[in-house]
Coordinates of C-alpha atoms in Angstrom, one line a residue:
Chain A
M1 CA 28.2 -3.9 24.8
A2 CA 26.5 -0.5 22.9
E3 CA 25.2 2.8 24.9
K4 CA 21.8 3.1 26.3
V5 CA 20.5 5.9 25.7
M6 CA 16.6 7.5 26.8
V7 CA 14.5 7.7 23.6
K8 CA 11.1 8.0 23.0
G9 CA 9.3 5.3 20.9
N10 CA 8.4 6.0 17.5
E11 CA 11.6 8.4 16.7
A12 CA 13.6 4.5 18.7
M13 CA 10.8 3.0 15.2
G14 CA 12.3 5.6 13.6
E15 CA 15.7 4.8 14.5
A16 CA 14.8 1.0 14.1
A17 CA 14.3 0.6 10.8
I18 CA 17.0 2.5 9.7
R19 CA 19.7 0.6 11.4
A20 CA 17.5 -2.9 10.2
G21 CA 18.3 -0.6 6.6
C22 CA 14.5 0.6 5.5
R23 CA 16.1 4.1 3.7
L24 CA 13.1 4.5 2.1
Y25 CA 9.9 6.7 4.0
F26 CA 6.8 7.6 3.2
G27 CA 4.0 8.7 5.3
Y28 CA 1.4 11.1 6.5
P29 CA 1.2 13.1 10.0
I30 CA -0.5 12.6 12.9
T31 CA -1.2 12.1 16.0
P32 CA 0.3 10.2 17.9
Q33 CA 3.0 8.6 15.4
S34 CA 3.5 12.5 13.9
E35 CA 7.7 12.1 16.0
L36 CA 8.0 9.0 13.4
T37 CA 6.8 10.8 10.3
E38 CA 9.4 14.1 11.3
Y39 CA 12.3 11.2 12.8
M40 CA 12.4 10.0 9.4
A41 CA 12.4 13.6 7.5
R42 CA 14.7 14.6 9.2
R43 CA 17.4 11.1 9.8
L44 CA 16.7 9.5 6.6
P45 CA 18.9 12.4 4.6
E46 CA 21.6 11.8 7.0
V47 CA 22.3 7.8 5.5
E48 CA 21.4 9.1 1.7
G49 CA 17.4 7.6 2.4
T50 CA 14.4 9.0 1.0
F51 CA 11.4 10.7 2.5
L52 CA 8.5 11.7 1.7
Q53 CA 5.5 13.1 3.4
S54 CA 2.1 11.9 1.0
E55 CA -0.4 13.7 0.2
S56 CA -2.6 11.2 2.3
E57 CA -2.6 7.8 3.7
V58 CA -4.4 6.4 0.4
A59 CA -1.0 8.0 -2.1
A60 CA 1.5 6.8 1.1
V61 CA 0.0 3.4 0.9
N62 CA 0.9 3.1 -2.5
M63 CA 3.9 4.4 -3.3
I64 CA 4.7 1.9 -0.1
Y65 CA 3.3 -0.5 -3.4
G66 CA 5.6 1.2 -5.6
A67 CA 8.9 1.3 -3.6
A68 CA 8.4 -2.7 -2.6
S69 CA 7.7 -3.6 -5.9
T70 CA 12.0 -2.6 -6.2
G71 CA 12.6 -5.2 -3.9
T72 CA 13.7 -2.1 -1.7
R73 CA 13.6 -1.6 2.2
V74 CA 11.3 0.8 2.5
M75 CA 8.0 1.4 5.5
T76 CA 5.6 3.6 6.9
S77 CA 4.1 4.5 10.2
T78 CA 0.1 5.8 10.9
S79 CA -2.2 5.8 13.4
S80 CA -5.9 4.2 13.4
P81 CA -7.9 6.2 11.4
G82 CA -4.8 6.7 8.1
F83 CA -4.7 3.1 8.7
S84 CA -7.9 2.8 8.0
L85 CA -7.9 4.7 5.4
M86 CA -4.1 1.9 3.9
Q87 CA -6.4 -1.0 4.0
E88 CA -6.7 -0.9 0.5
G89 CA -3.3 -0.7 -0.3
I90 CA -2.5 -3.3 2.3
S91 CA -4.5 -5.5 0.6
Y92 CA -3.1 -4.8 -2.6
I93 CA 0.9 -5.8 -1.5
A94 CA -0.5 -9.0 0.3
G95 CA -1.8 -10.0 -2.9
A96 CA 1.1 -9.1 -4.5
E97 CA 3.3 -10.7 -1.9
L98 CA 5.4 -7.3 -1.5
P99 CA 8.4 -7.3 1.7
S100 CA 7.2 -3.3 3.8
V101 CA 7.1 -3.0 7.1
F102 CA 3.2 -0.6 9.0
I103 CA 3.9 0.6 11.9
N104 CA 0.2 1.0 13.7
V105 CA 0.3 4.2 16.6
V106 CA -3.4 2.8 17.8
R107 CA -5.3 5.4 19.3
G108 CA -9.6 5.8 20.2
G109 CA -12.2 4.7 18.1
P110 CA -14.1 4.7 16.2
G111 CA -14.0 7.5 13.7
L112 CA -11.8 10.5 15.1
G113 CA -11.8 8.8 18.1
D114 CA -9.6 10.5 20.8
I115 CA -5.9 10.5 20.4
Q116 CA -4.5 8.9 24.1
P117 CA -3.6 4.6 23.4
A118 CA -6.2 2.3 22.7
Q119 CA -5.6 -1.7 20.8
S120 CA -9.1 -1.5 19.8
D121 CA -7.5 -2.2 15.4
Y122 CA -6.9 -5.6 17.1
F123 CA -9.4 -6.9 14.2
Q124 CA -8.2 -4.8 11.8
G125 CA -4.8 -6.0 11.3
T126 CA -4.9 -9.5 12.6
K127 CA -7.9 -10.3 10.7
G128 CA -7.8 -8.1 7.6
G129 CA -9.5 -4.9 6.3
G130 CA -9.5 -4.9 3.1
H131 CA -10.7 -7.4 0.8
G132 CA -10.3 -10.9 0.2
D133 CA -8.7 -13.2 1.7
Y134 CA -5.4 -12.3 3.4
R135 CA -2.9 -12.1 6.4
L136 CA -0.9 -9.8 7.6
I137 CA 2.0 -11.1 10.7
V138 CA 1.0 -8.6 13.4
L139 CA 3.8 -7.5 15.4
A140 CA 2.7 -6.0 19.8
P141 CA 5.8 -4.4 21.5
K142 CA 5.3 -4.2 25.3
S143 CA 7.7 -1.5 26.0
V144 CA 10.8 0.8 23.4
Q145 CA 13.1 -1.6 23.6
E146 CA 11.0 -4.4 22.6
A147 CA 9.6 -1.9 19.5
V148 CA 12.9 -1.5 18.2
D149 CA 13.9 -5.2 18.4
L150 CA 10.6 -5.8 16.6
V151 CA 11.0 -3.7 13.8
Q152 CA 14.2 -5.4 13.5
L153 CA 11.9 -8.4 12.7
A154 CA 9.5 -7.1 11.1
F155 CA 11.7 -6.3 8.0
D156 CA 13.8 -9.6 8.3
L157 CA 10.2 -11.6 8.4
A158 CA 8.9 -9.1 5.6
D159 CA 12.1 -9.9 2.7
K160 CA 11.7 -13.2 4.4
Y161 CA 8.3 -14.2 4.2
R162 CA 7.7 -11.8 0.7
N163 CA 4.2 -10.6 3.2
P164 CA 3.4 -6.7 4.4
V165 CA 4.3 -7.1 8.3
L166 CA 3.0 -4.6 10.8
V167 CA 3.9 -3.9 14.6
L168 CA 0.8 -2.8 16.9
A169 CA 2.0 -0.8 19.4
D170 CA 0.2 2.3 20.6
G171 CA 0.0 5.5 22.1
M172 CA 1.0 5.5 25.6
L173 CA 4.4 2.8 23.3
G174 CA 4.7 6.0 20.7
Q175 CA 4.7 8.6 23.2
M176 CA 7.0 6.9 26.5
M177 CA 10.6 7.4 26.8
E178 CA 13.2 4.5 28.4
P179 CA 16.6 3.6 27.5
V180 CA 17.3 1.8 24.2
E181 CA 19.9 -0.1 23.5
F182 CA 19.8 0.0 19.3
P183 CA 21.3 -2.6 16.7
E184 CA 24.6 -2.0 15.3
F185 CA 23.4 -0.6 11.5
R186 CA 22.7 -3.3 9.1
D187 CA 25.0 -3.8 6.3
L188 CA 23.0 -2.3 3.1
K189 CA 25.3 -5.0 1.0
T190 CA 24.3 -8.1 3.0
L191 CA 20.7 -7.3 2.9
P192 CA 18.0 -9.8 1.2
D193 CA 18.7 -10.1 -2.3
H194 CA 14.7 -10.1 -4.2
S195 CA 16.4 -9.6 -8.3
S196 CA 14.6 -12.6 -9.2
W197 CA 11.3 -11.0 -8.7
A198 CA 11.3 -7.3 -8.8
M199 CA 11.2 -4.5 -10.6
Q200 CA 14.0 -2.9 -12.0
G201 CA 14.3 -3.3 -15.6
C202 CA 14.2 -6.2 -17.5
E203 CA 17.8 -5.6 -18.3
G204 CA 19.3 -9.4 -19.9
R205 CA 16.3 -11.3 -18.7
E206 CA 12.0 -11.5 -19.4
P207 CA 9.9 -8.3 -17.6
H208 CA 8.7 -9.5 -14.1
K209 CA 5.1 -8.6 -13.5
I210 CA 3.7 -8.4 -10.0
T211 CA 0.1 -8.0 -9.4
S212 CA -2.3 -8.8 -7.3
F213 CA -4.8 -10.2 -10.7
D214 CA -6.1 -12.9 -12.8
I215 CA -9.2 -12.3 -14.8
D216 CA -9.0 -16.4 -14.3
P217 CA -11.2 -17.7 -10.8
V218 CA -9.2 -21.2 -11.4
N219 CA -6.3 -18.7 -11.6
L220 CA -6.7 -16.3 -9.6
E221 CA -7.2 -20.0 -6.9
K222 CA -3.8 -20.7 -7.1
M223 CA -2.7 -17.3 -5.9
N224 CA -5.2 -17.5 -3.4
L225 CA -4.0 -21.1 -2.6
G226 CA 0.2 -19.8 -2.7
Y227 CA -0.7 -17.5 -0.5
Q228 CA -2.8 -19.5 2.3
K229 CA 0.4 -22.3 1.8
K230 CA 3.0 -19.7 2.7
Y231 CA 0.4 -18.3 5.8
R232 CA 0.3 -22.0 6.4
E233 CA 4.3 -22.4 7.2
I234 CA 4.7 -18.8 8.6
E235 CA 2.0 -20.1 11.8
A236 CA 4.6 -23.6 11.5
K237 CA 7.7 -21.3 12.5
E238 CA 6.8 -17.4 13.4
V239 CA 4.6 -17.9 16.8
R240 CA 6.3 -16.1 19.0
Y241 CA 5.0 -15.5 23.7
D242 CA 5.9 -14.0 26.8
T243 CA 4.6 -15.9 29.8
E244 CA 5.0 -14.4 33.5
M245 CA 5.1 -16.4 36.6
I246 CA 3.0 -19.0 35.0
E247 CA 4.2 -22.4 36.1
D248 CA 2.0 -22.9 39.7
A249 CA -0.4 -19.9 38.7
E250 CA -3.7 -20.6 39.6
Y251 CA -5.4 -17.7 37.8
L252 CA -4.5 -16.6 34.0
L253 CA -4.4 -13.3 32.5
V254 CA -3.8 -13.0 28.9
G255 CA -2.5 -9.1 27.3
Y256 CA -0.9 -8.0 24.6
G257 CA 1.4 -4.6 24.0
T258 CA 0.4 -1.9 26.6
M259 CA -1.7 -3.8 28.9
A260 CA 0.5 -6.5 29.5
R261 CA 2.8 -4.4 30.7
I262 CA 0.4 -2.8 32.8
L263 CA -1.0 -7.0 34.0
G264 CA 2.7 -8.0 34.5
T265 CA 2.7 -5.1 37.6
V266 CA -1.0 -7.3 39.1
V267 CA 0.6 -10.0 38.5
K268 CA 3.3 -8.6 41.0
L269 CA 0.8 -7.3 43.1
A270 CA -1.5 -10.4 43.3
R271 CA 1.7 -12.4 44.1
K272 CA 1.8 -9.7 47.4
E273 CA -1.2 -10.9 48.6
G274 CA -0.7 -14.7 48.5
L275 CA -2.6 -15.3 44.8
K276 CA -0.6 -16.9 42.6
V277 CA -1.5 -15.5 39.2
G278 CA 0.6 -15.3 36.3
L279 CA 0.4 -14.4 32.6
F280 CA 0.6 -15.2 28.6
R281 CA 1.6 -12.6 26.6
P282 CA 1.3 -13.5 22.9
I283 CA 4.0 -11.4 20.9
T284 CA 2.6 -12.0 17.4
L285 CA -0.7 -11.3 17.5
W286 CA -0.6 -13.1 13.7
P287 CA -0.3 -16.0 14.0
F288 CA -1.8 -16.5 17.3
P289 CA -0.5 -18.3 19.8
Y290 CA -3.2 -21.0 19.9
R291 CA -1.5 -23.9 20.7
E292 CA 0.7 -22.4 23.9
L293 CA -2.4 -20.4 25.5
E294 CA -4.3 -23.4 25.4
S295 CA -1.6 -25.6 26.8
F296 CA -0.7 -22.7 29.5
A297 CA -5.1 -22.5 30.1
K298 CA -5.2 -25.6 31.4
G299 CA -6.1 -26.4 34.5
K300 CA -6.1 -22.7 35.6
K301 CA -9.5 -21.8 37.7
V302 CA -9.2 -18.4 36.0
L303 CA -8.6 -16.7 32.8
L304 CA -9.2 -13.6 32.4
T305 CA -8.4 -11.5 29.3
V306 CA -8.0 -7.6 29.6
E307 CA -7.2 -5.6 26.8
M308 CA -7.4 -1.7 26.3
S309 CA -11.2 -2.4 23.5
M310 CA -14.4 -3.5 24.8
G311 CA -13.2 -7.0 23.9
Q312 CA -11.4 -8.7 19.9
M313 CA -8.5 -10.4 21.5
I314 CA -11.3 -12.5 23.6
E315 CA -11.9 -14.2 20.5
D316 CA -8.6 -15.9 20.0
V317 CA -8.4 -16.1 23.5
K318 CA -11.9 -18.1 23.7
L319 CA -10.2 -19.7 20.0
A320 CA -7.4 -21.1 21.9
V321 CA -9.0 -22.6 24.8
N322 CA -11.9 -23.9 22.8
G323 CA -14.5 -23.7 25.6
K324 CA -12.7 -25.8 28.0
I325 CA -12.1 -23.0 30.2
D326 CA -14.1 -20.3 30.8
V327 CA -12.8 -16.3 29.3
N328 CA -13.6 -13.7 31.7
F329 CA -13.5 -10.0 30.7
Y330 CA -12.0 -7.3 31.7
G331 CA -11.4 -4.1 29.1
R332 CA -12.0 0.6 29.0
T333 CA -12.1 1.7 25.9
G334 CA -12.4 5.5 23.8
G335 CA -8.3 6.0 24.9
V336 CA -8.9 5.4 28.6
V337 CA -5.9 3.2 30.6
P338 CA -6.8 0.6 32.6
T339 CA -4.5 0.7 36.2
P340 CA -3.2 -2.4 37.8
E341 CA -5.0 -1.4 41.2
E342 CA -8.6 -1.9 38.9
V343 CA -7.5 -4.7 37.4
L344 CA -6.7 -6.6 39.6
R345 CA -10.2 -5.2 41.6
E346 CA -11.7 -7.4 38.9
L347 CA -9.5 -10.2 39.1
K348 CA -10.2 -10.4 42.8
K349 CA -14.2 -10.0 41.4
I350 CA -14.4 -13.4 39.4
I351 CA -12.4 -15.8 41.5
E352 CA -14.9 -15.1 44.5
R353 CA -17.7 -15.5 41.9
S354 CA -15.8 -18.6 40.6
E355 CA -15.3 -20.3 44.0
Chain B
M1 CA 20.1 -8.1 -53.0
A2 CA 18.8 -8.8 -49.3
A3 CA 15.7 -7.7 -47.4
K4 CA 15.4 -4.5 -45.8
A5 CA 12.5 -3.9 -42.7
I6 CA 10.9 -1.2 -42.6
F7 CA 8.2 -1.6 -40.5
K8 CA 8.3 -4.3 -37.9
K9 CA 6.8 -5.0 -34.3
P10 CA 8.4 -2.8 -31.7
Q11 CA 10.3 -4.5 -29.4
S12 CA 9.4 -3.4 -26.3
L13 CA 5.5 -5.0 -27.5
S14 CA 5.5 -8.6 -25.6
K15 CA 3.9 -11.3 -28.3
K16 CA 0.3 -11.1 -26.3
E17 CA -3.0 -9.7 -29.0
F18 CA -4.6 -7.1 -27.6
T19 CA -8.3 -7.9 -25.8
Y20 CA -8.8 -4.9 -27.1
C21 CA -12.3 -4.1 -28.9
P22 CA -12.5 -3.2 -32.5
G23 CA -12.0 0.6 -33.8
C24 CA -10.5 1.5 -30.1
H25 CA -6.6 3.4 -30.0
H26 CA -5.5 1.5 -26.9
G27 CA -3.9 -0.3 -29.7
I28 CA -2.6 2.8 -30.9
V29 CA -1.3 4.4 -27.7
H30 CA 0.4 1.1 -27.0
R31 CA 2.3 1.2 -29.7
L32 CA 3.9 4.6 -29.7
I33 CA 4.6 4.2 -26.4
A34 CA 6.6 1.2 -27.7
E35 CA 8.0 2.7 -30.5
V36 CA 9.5 5.5 -28.5
I37 CA 10.6 3.2 -25.2
D38 CA 12.4 1.5 -28.5
E39 CA 13.8 4.8 -30.1
F40 CA 15.1 5.8 -26.2
G41 CA 16.7 2.3 -25.8
I42 CA 15.3 2.4 -22.3
Q43 CA 13.3 -1.0 -22.9
G44 CA 15.5 -2.4 -19.7
K45 CA 14.9 0.2 -17.8
T46 CA 11.0 0.8 -17.9
L47 CA 9.1 -0.2 -15.4
M48 CA 5.3 0.3 -15.8
V49 CA 2.0 1.0 -13.9
A50 CA -0.8 -0.4 -15.7
P51 CA -5.0 1.2 -14.1
V52 CA -7.4 -0.3 -13.5
G53 CA -10.2 0.3 -16.5
C54 CA -10.4 -1.4 -19.6
S55 CA -6.1 -0.7 -20.2
V56 CA -5.8 -3.0 -16.9
F57 CA -4.1 -5.6 -18.8
A58 CA -1.3 -2.8 -20.6
Y59 CA 1.5 -5.3 -17.8
T60 CA 0.9 -8.0 -20.0
F61 CA 1.3 -5.7 -23.5
F62 CA 4.6 -4.4 -23.4
D63 CA 7.8 -6.4 -23.5
V64 CA 9.0 -4.1 -19.5
D65 CA 8.7 -5.4 -16.0
G66 CA 5.0 -3.7 -14.8
T67 CA 2.3 -3.9 -12.1
V68 CA -1.1 -3.1 -11.9
A69 CA -2.1 -0.2 -9.4
A70 CA -5.4 -0.2 -7.7
H71 CA -8.0 2.4 -9.1
G72 CA -6.6 5.9 -9.4
R73 CA -3.7 4.9 -7.3
A74 CA -1.0 4.6 -10.7
P75 CA 0.9 7.8 -9.5
A76 CA 1.7 7.0 -6.4
V77 CA 2.8 3.3 -7.4
A78 CA 4.7 5.5 -9.6
T79 CA 6.4 7.5 -7.0
G80 CA 7.2 5.0 -4.9
M81 CA 9.5 2.6 -7.9
K82 CA 11.2 5.7 -8.8
R83 CA 11.7 7.1 -5.2
A84 CA 13.4 3.8 -5.6
M85 CA 14.9 4.0 -8.8
P86 CA 15.6 7.1 -9.3
D87 CA 17.6 6.4 -12.9
R88 CA 14.8 3.6 -13.8
V89 CA 12.1 5.1 -16.3
V90 CA 8.8 5.2 -15.0
F91 CA 4.8 5.4 -16.7
T92 CA 2.2 4.7 -15.0
Y93 CA -1.2 4.5 -17.7
Q94 CA -4.3 5.5 -17.2
G95 CA -8.6 6.1 -18.4
D96 CA -10.8 8.7 -17.6
G97 CA -12.3 7.2 -15.1
D98 CA -9.3 6.2 -13.4
L99 CA -6.9 9.5 -13.2
A100 CA -9.9 11.5 -13.7
A101 CA -12.2 11.0 -10.4
I102 CA -10.9 8.5 -7.8
G103 CA -7.6 9.5 -9.2
T104 CA -7.6 13.3 -9.2
A105 CA -5.8 13.1 -5.1
E106 CA -2.8 11.3 -7.0
I107 CA -2.3 12.8 -10.2
I108 CA -2.8 16.3 -9.0
H109 CA 0.0 15.5 -6.4
A110 CA 2.4 14.1 -8.3
A111 CA 1.6 15.8 -11.0
N112 CA 2.8 19.2 -8.2
R113 CA 5.9 17.4 -6.5
G114 CA 7.0 17.2 -9.9
E115 CA 7.6 13.4 -10.3
K116 CA 9.3 12.6 -12.6
I117 CA 7.7 10.5 -14.3
T118 CA 5.3 10.3 -17.1
T119 CA 1.6 9.0 -17.6
I120 CA -0.4 8.6 -20.5
F121 CA -3.8 9.2 -19.5
I122 CA -6.6 8.2 -22.3
N123 CA -9.9 10.3 -22.8
N124 CA -12.4 8.7 -23.9
A125 CA -15.2 10.4 -22.0
I126 CA -17.1 7.1 -20.8
Y127 CA -16.3 4.7 -18.7
G128 CA -15.3 1.5 -21.0
M129 CA -14.7 -1.5 -18.7
T130 CA -17.6 -1.4 -16.3
G131 CA -19.7 -1.3 -18.9
G132 CA -20.2 2.4 -20.7
Q133 CA -21.0 4.5 -17.3
M134 CA -20.6 8.7 -17.3
A135 CA -17.2 9.6 -16.7
P136 CA -15.9 13.1 -15.5
T137 CA -15.4 13.5 -18.9
T138 CA -18.5 12.3 -20.3
L139 CA -19.8 15.6 -22.7
L140 CA -22.9 17.6 -22.1
G141 CA -26.1 15.7 -23.8
M142 CA -24.0 12.9 -23.4
K143 CA -26.0 9.8 -22.7
T144 CA -24.2 7.1 -20.7
T145 CA -25.7 4.2 -18.7
T146 CA -25.8 6.4 -15.7
S147 CA -26.7 9.7 -17.6
P148 CA -29.9 8.0 -18.7
Y149 CA -30.8 11.3 -20.0
G150 CA -28.1 12.8 -20.9
R151 CA -24.8 14.2 -18.5
E152 CA -26.8 17.8 -17.3
I153 CA -25.1 20.5 -15.8
E154 CA -28.1 20.6 -12.8
R155 CA -27.3 16.6 -12.2
E156 CA -23.7 15.8 -12.6
G157 CA -21.4 19.6 -13.2
Y158 CA -19.1 20.1 -16.1
P159 CA -17.0 17.5 -17.9
I160 CA -13.4 18.2 -16.7
H161 CA -10.6 19.3 -18.2
V162 CA -7.4 17.5 -17.3
S163 CA -5.1 18.7 -18.8
E164 CA -6.7 22.6 -18.6
V165 CA -6.2 22.2 -14.3
L166 CA -3.1 20.3 -14.6
K167 CA -1.4 23.2 -16.9
E168 CA -1.2 25.4 -13.5
L169 CA 1.4 23.4 -11.6
S170 CA 4.3 24.2 -11.0
G171 CA 6.0 20.8 -11.4
V172 CA 4.8 20.3 -14.7
A173 CA 7.8 20.0 -17.5
Y174 CA 5.6 18.7 -20.6
L175 CA 1.3 17.9 -21.1
E176 CA 0.2 17.6 -24.3
R177 CA -3.2 17.4 -25.3
V178 CA -3.4 14.7 -29.0
A179 CA -6.2 12.5 -30.5
V180 CA -4.8 9.4 -33.1
S181 CA -7.8 9.9 -34.6
S182 CA -5.8 10.9 -37.9
P183 CA -2.0 9.6 -39.5
A184 CA -1.1 13.3 -39.0
E185 CA -2.7 13.3 -35.8
V186 CA -1.0 10.3 -35.6
R187 CA 2.8 11.0 -35.8
K188 CA 2.1 14.7 -33.5
A189 CA 0.9 12.1 -30.6
K190 CA 4.3 10.1 -31.3
Q191 CA 6.6 13.4 -30.7
A192 CA 4.4 14.6 -27.8
I193 CA 4.7 10.7 -25.9
K194 CA 8.5 11.5 -27.0
K195 CA 8.9 14.6 -25.5
A196 CA 7.3 13.3 -22.5
F197 CA 9.7 10.9 -21.9
T198 CA 12.2 13.3 -23.1
A199 CA 10.8 15.3 -20.3
Q200 CA 11.7 13.2 -17.6
L201 CA 15.5 11.2 -18.4
K202 CA 16.1 14.7 -18.4
G203 CA 14.6 14.7 -15.3
L204 CA 13.1 18.1 -15.9
G205 CA 9.7 17.5 -14.0
F206 CA 6.5 15.4 -14.1
S207 CA 4.8 14.3 -17.8
L208 CA 1.5 13.9 -19.2
V209 CA 0.4 13.1 -22.9
E210 CA -3.6 13.5 -23.0
V211 CA -5.3 11.6 -25.7
L212 CA -9.0 11.7 -26.2
S213 CA -9.8 8.4 -27.9
T214 CA -13.0 6.1 -29.1
C215 CA -15.0 3.3 -27.5
P216 CA -17.3 3.2 -29.4
T217 CA -18.1 -0.3 -28.4
N218 CA -19.9 1.6 -25.3
W219 CA -20.1 4.9 -27.5
G220 CA -23.1 2.5 -29.6
L221 CA -21.0 3.9 -32.9
S222 CA -18.5 1.6 -35.5
P223 CA -15.2 2.3 -35.0
V224 CA -15.4 5.0 -38.0
E225 CA -18.8 6.7 -36.4
S226 CA -16.6 6.8 -34.0
I227 CA -13.5 8.7 -35.3
N228 CA -16.0 11.6 -36.7
W229 CA -18.4 11.7 -33.2
L230 CA -14.4 12.7 -32.0
N231 CA -13.9 14.3 -34.1
E232 CA -17.0 17.0 -33.9
N233 CA -17.5 16.8 -30.7
M234 CA -14.7 15.6 -28.2
K235 CA -12.2 18.0 -29.7
K236 CA -14.5 20.7 -29.2
E237 CA -14.5 20.5 -25.2
Y238 CA -11.0 19.2 -25.7
P239 CA -8.9 21.2 -28.2
L240 CA -5.4 19.4 -28.9
G241 CA -2.8 21.1 -28.0
V242 CA 0.6 21.8 -26.1
F243 CA -0.2 23.4 -22.6
V244 CA 3.8 22.8 -21.3
D245 CA 6.0 22.4 -22.1
K246 CA 9.8 23.4 -21.0
V247 CA 11.4 20.2 -22.9
G248 CA 12.0 22.7 -26.2
E249 CA 13.0 21.5 -29.5
L250 CA 14.1 17.8 -29.7
K251 CA 17.7 16.3 -32.0

């Protein structure tokens, strides 16, 4: 078994990407994820990789487009305002079906916001911040170790489905240090072969053309139906979630990422007081575990969604239970992280009201 | 005696017919690029980035691997490709709306980094595909659909001189402004494109060829009148010439 090392979240995600076979990084510094950019600048040359600090996030995402079109493993990382700037390129990358990995270490918004952890980019990640009918696969880690594991998974899913994958973290995860076990370095020779479609030079074959473009609406609709077919496959195969003490629970908490971790403490505190509380945590925010949440929510007395935002994932929670149970909400925003005690207080108030 | 071909379609051009308006210069410039690719024997390792605008279909006219960038972003896309595959030849094809308005940041920084890519920059002083609106390169007094009273300094500022701006950047290895409005100029333009690709093949840095071009449809002139207008007006505002040459004499 590999040794555990103490690493900061941002740096751990960088190392995980390199071990997954990523040798190209394009990005622009922004707090609270700059350590990731800096880590790649330091580390990539050591593994004969390429780091380039772009002139903007707009340029970074287009460099990703270019590199991904050659079939090479490539990534970028940013934080909320930077992720907004990348939306144009992400729409193009999704349309051109290019595998690539994005890490958004979310901070308070809207606008310049602040540099504290938040979850208010859920809509942008899961519903499509750019134009057109497209989807990103969105993975939400709750610990530094899980961030490492999900960054690795992100590259594999990106390659498998030729689709951009977003790791949606937050400032808390980026800045905290935790003991981590890294996977072995991936042998670059074992990475998926993209030569059947990638732009690598047309020597000995017909030229490859990669675009998100067709001027004929009927053809463009065909392309879109192709994307949708892929999205349905991803929905069928890639849903991931986690639960804590859910089997006998009377009251159900729903949260993701850092918030879910805090909710884990809430579950323990509540159980000590004899309240049967359980937790449902989506790991893939898209595809969202609608059916799984619906089945776990069945028969529960209270369902409470808690987010570090004014309520974005709650729309998917409501879709999951489809009016069969009331969905309560508690959230803090602007970079304020709720404490377990305040969430428990809220939960008790809701239980009192409902009984 | 067996027949000998002395003139044929370049191998690097696809069979697809050009969709450009009569009198537009895109077709000539496409042909020159394809001839240069053929002469260097680099068809099999060339990657191209087409723009948004009239020449958006350029990726289908060349028999090389190709993609289309978002409006203005071609130099960033090309940067990603070149960094991923440094031994391939990467070129972008961009118009003045693409390169001199929305894509100003990307072209300046790619040039300044000395990115080893080649850009063919088509300057026809107007937005073509969107229907003849003002470009940053539109001449003073020139009427377009969004400068219907003629471009005025007070209102729209001065025409931007892309080559004169880029020549100050240390990363530029080759930079020339040409035209294709006469056979002699076509030959000079081809030499310029050849030198620009040479700069990339030799790893000297960023290279760009600005081509003054006509847009008969949006200028509201016949093809011949367009060439006259270009000669009389555009060349005064945008003088032809070599701005940077780190390549030296071609063998």
